[in-house]
Structures are given as structure tokens and as C-alpha cells.
Amino acid sequence: MAKETSDRTTIDLFATEKRRGRPRSNPLPRDQQLKINKRNQIQRDKANGLKRIELKVSQDLYDALNEKALASNISRSQLIELILQKQVSA
């Protein structure tokens, strides 16, 4: 049986053909890329003297923080840090 170029049902016959689209720029799978990027971010933060704090808040408070940060033209993280600094120094 000969290879018919218009036949796309037998993919194994076309494995060597170039596909359209952007080629992979990183050999690692996406989940490993995310882990490496997160590890690098944590190392950068430690080098800058930053410590990590995690907290859970309600959706209403989250939305209010986002709105206030957007209105102040700063990041949510910076806004929370300002609020904490004011509370601690008061």
C-alpha cells in the first residue's frame, strides 16, 4: 500500500513532516518549568531580604484590596505591606 499524501488518517506516515506553529523553546514540560520559575522567584526574594507570608481572606476583602491597590497604582502585595507597616508602627 502506497503513501497517499492527502490521507491524514494514518498519522504515523506523516511523523517526519514539519507541523505549523511555534516550536517548543524549552525541553521541559510546563509543570516542571513552573516549579523551576517559582524556585528562582523565591531565591530572588530571599536575596532581596524578603520573607514570605501567606494568608487566606474572604472574596470581599480580596476584591477591596485589589480595587484599592489599583486606585493607588501599586501592587496588592505592596498595599498589604503598607497596611501592616502602619498597624505595627501605630
PDB file of C-alpha atoms in Angstrom:
ATOM      1  CA  MET A   1       0.000   0.000   0.000  1.00  0.00           C
ATOM      2  CA  ALA A   2       1.459   3.302  -1.067  1.00  0.00           C
ATOM      3  CA  LYS A   3       1.581   6.505   0.926  1.00  0.00           C
ATOM      4  CA  GLU A   4      -1.159   8.866  -0.175  1.00  0.00           C
ATOM      5  CA  THR A   5      -0.284  12.495   0.658  1.00  0.00           C
ATOM      6  CA  SER A   6      -3.917  13.546   1.060  1.00  0.00           C
ATOM      7  CA  ASP A   7      -4.589  10.773   3.621  1.00  0.00           C
ATOM      8  CA  ARG A   8      -4.369  12.279   7.124  1.00  0.00           C
ATOM      9  CA  THR A   9      -5.840   9.329   8.996  1.00  0.00           C
ATOM     10  CA  THR A  10      -2.555   7.447   9.177  1.00  0.00           C
ATOM     11  CA  ILE A  11      -0.510   9.911  11.223  1.00  0.00           C
ATOM     12  CA  ASP A  12       2.492   7.566  11.520  1.00  0.00           C
ATOM     13  CA  LEU A  13       3.161   8.031   7.812  1.00  0.00           C
ATOM     14  CA  PHE A  14       3.478  11.796   8.335  1.00  0.00           C
ATOM     15  CA  ALA A  15       5.563  11.799  11.531  1.00  0.00           C
ATOM     16  CA  THR A  16       8.554  13.359   9.780  1.00  0.00           C
ATOM     17  CA  GLU A  17       6.575  16.246   8.283  1.00  0.00           C
ATOM     18  CA  LYS A  18       7.020  19.708   9.784  1.00  0.00           C
ATOM     19  CA  ARG A  19       3.980  20.968  11.651  1.00  0.00           C
ATOM     20  CA  ARG A  20       2.761  24.540  11.632  1.00  0.00           C
ATOM     21  CA  GLY A  21       3.042  26.563  14.790  1.00  0.00           C
ATOM     22  CA  ARG A  22       5.625  27.796  17.212  1.00  0.00           C
ATOM     23  CA  PRO A  23       8.341  25.263  18.027  1.00  0.00           C
ATOM     24  CA  ARG A  24       8.989  24.301  21.634  1.00  0.00           C
ATOM     25  CA  SER A  25      11.515  26.660  23.140  1.00  0.00           C
ATOM     26  CA  ASN A  26      12.013  24.676  26.356  1.00  0.00           C
ATOM     27  CA  PRO A  27      12.567  20.911  26.525  1.00  0.00           C
ATOM     28  CA  LEU A  28      10.894  20.623  29.957  1.00  0.00           C
ATOM     29  CA  PRO A  29       7.158  20.050  30.443  1.00  0.00           C
ATOM     30  CA  ARG A  30       5.132  23.038  31.656  1.00  0.00           C
ATOM     31  CA  ASP A  31       4.702  21.807  35.249  1.00  0.00           C
ATOM     32  CA  GLN A  32       8.470  21.460  35.691  1.00  0.00           C
ATOM     33  CA  GLN A  33       9.012  24.919  34.154  1.00  0.00           C
ATOM     34  CA  LEU A  34       6.592  26.392  36.708  1.00  0.00           C
ATOM     35  CA  LYS A  35       8.389  24.690  39.610  1.00  0.00           C
ATOM     36  CA  ILE A  36      11.766  25.978  38.442  1.00  0.00           C
ATOM     37  CA  ASN A  37      10.416  29.506  37.923  1.00  0.00           C
ATOM     38  CA  LYS A  38       8.826  29.521  41.388  1.00  0.00           C
ATOM     39  CA  ARG A  39      12.069  28.282  42.976  1.00  0.00           C
ATOM     40  CA  ASN A  40      14.000  31.040  41.185  1.00  0.00           C
ATOM     41  CA  GLN A  41      11.488  33.653  42.345  1.00  0.00           C
ATOM     42  CA  ILE A  42      11.821  32.525  45.974  1.00  0.00           C
ATOM     43  CA  GLN A  43      15.616  32.665  45.704  1.00  0.00           C
ATOM     44  CA  ARG A  44      15.431  36.210  44.250  1.00  0.00           C
ATOM     45  CA  ASP A  45      13.128  37.277  47.086  1.00  0.00           C
ATOM     46  CA  LYS A  46      15.496  35.814  49.703  1.00  0.00           C
ATOM     47  CA  ALA A  47      18.441  37.599  48.074  1.00  0.00           C
ATOM     48  CA  ASN A  48      16.479  40.860  48.355  1.00  0.00           C
ATOM     49  CA  GLY A  49      15.801  40.213  52.042  1.00  0.00           C
ATOM     50  CA  LEU A  50      12.107  39.440  51.618  1.00  0.00           C
ATOM     51  CA  LYS A  51      10.223  36.866  53.686  1.00  0.00           C
ATOM     52  CA  ARG A  52       7.143  35.002  52.559  1.00  0.00           C
ATOM     53  CA  ILE A  53       3.795  35.272  54.375  1.00  0.00           C
ATOM     54  CA  GLU A  54       0.631  33.539  53.222  1.00  0.00           C
ATOM     55  CA  LEU A  55      -2.881  34.273  54.419  1.00  0.00           C
ATOM     56  CA  LYS A  56      -6.409  33.452  53.376  1.00  0.00           C
ATOM     57  CA  VAL A  57      -9.061  36.163  53.129  1.00  0.00           C
ATOM     58  CA  SER A  58     -12.678  36.396  52.048  1.00  0.00           C
ATOM     59  CA  GLN A  59     -13.574  37.236  48.460  1.00  0.00           C
ATOM     60  CA  ASP A  60     -14.948  40.637  49.542  1.00  0.00           C
ATOM     61  CA  LEU A  61     -11.689  41.622  51.237  1.00  0.00           C
ATOM     62  CA  TYR A  62      -9.698  40.316  48.280  1.00  0.00           C
ATOM     63  CA  ASP A  63     -11.740  42.441  45.856  1.00  0.00           C
ATOM     64  CA  ALA A  64     -11.443  45.506  48.103  1.00  0.00           C
ATOM     65  CA  LEU A  65      -7.650  45.095  48.294  1.00  0.00           C
ATOM     66  CA  ASN A  66      -7.436  44.750  44.515  1.00  0.00           C
ATOM     67  CA  GLU A  67      -9.543  47.878  43.952  1.00  0.00           C
ATOM     68  CA  LYS A  68      -7.564  49.946  46.469  1.00  0.00           C
ATOM     69  CA  ALA A  69      -4.232  48.769  45.036  1.00  0.00           C
ATOM     70  CA  LEU A  70      -5.388  49.581  41.512  1.00  0.00           C
ATOM     71  CA  ALA A  71      -6.570  53.034  42.595  1.00  0.00           C
ATOM     72  CA  SER A  72      -3.224  53.658  44.353  1.00  0.00           C
ATOM     73  CA  ASN A  73      -1.315  52.362  41.312  1.00  0.00           C
ATOM     74  CA  ILE A  74       0.647  49.828  43.382  1.00  0.00           C
ATOM     75  CA  SER A  75       0.588  46.054  43.619  1.00  0.00           C
ATOM     76  CA  ARG A  76      -1.672  44.272  46.083  1.00  0.00           C
ATOM     77  CA  SER A  77       1.404  42.956  47.872  1.00  0.00           C
ATOM     78  CA  GLN A  78       2.769  46.482  48.320  1.00  0.00           C
ATOM     79  CA  LEU A  79      -0.610  47.665  49.623  1.00  0.00           C
ATOM     80  CA  ILE A  80      -0.785  44.877  52.201  1.00  0.00           C
ATOM     81  CA  GLU A  81       2.781  45.660  53.294  1.00  0.00           C
ATOM     82  CA  LEU A  82       1.884  49.359  53.747  1.00  0.00           C
ATOM     83  CA  ILE A  83      -1.197  48.468  55.801  1.00  0.00           C
ATOM     84  CA  LEU A  84       0.829  46.119  58.011  1.00  0.00           C
ATOM     85  CA  GLN A  85       3.594  48.687  58.494  1.00  0.00           C
ATOM     86  CA  LYS A  86       1.071  51.324  59.580  1.00  0.00           C
ATOM     87  CA  GLN A  87      -0.551  48.886  62.028  1.00  0.00           C
ATOM     88  CA  VAL A  88       2.743  47.730  63.536  1.00  0.00           C
ATOM     89  CA  SER A  89       4.200  51.234  63.928  1.00  0.00           C
ATOM     90  CA  ALA A  90       0.982  52.645  65.461  1.00  0.00           C
TER      91      ALA A  90
END
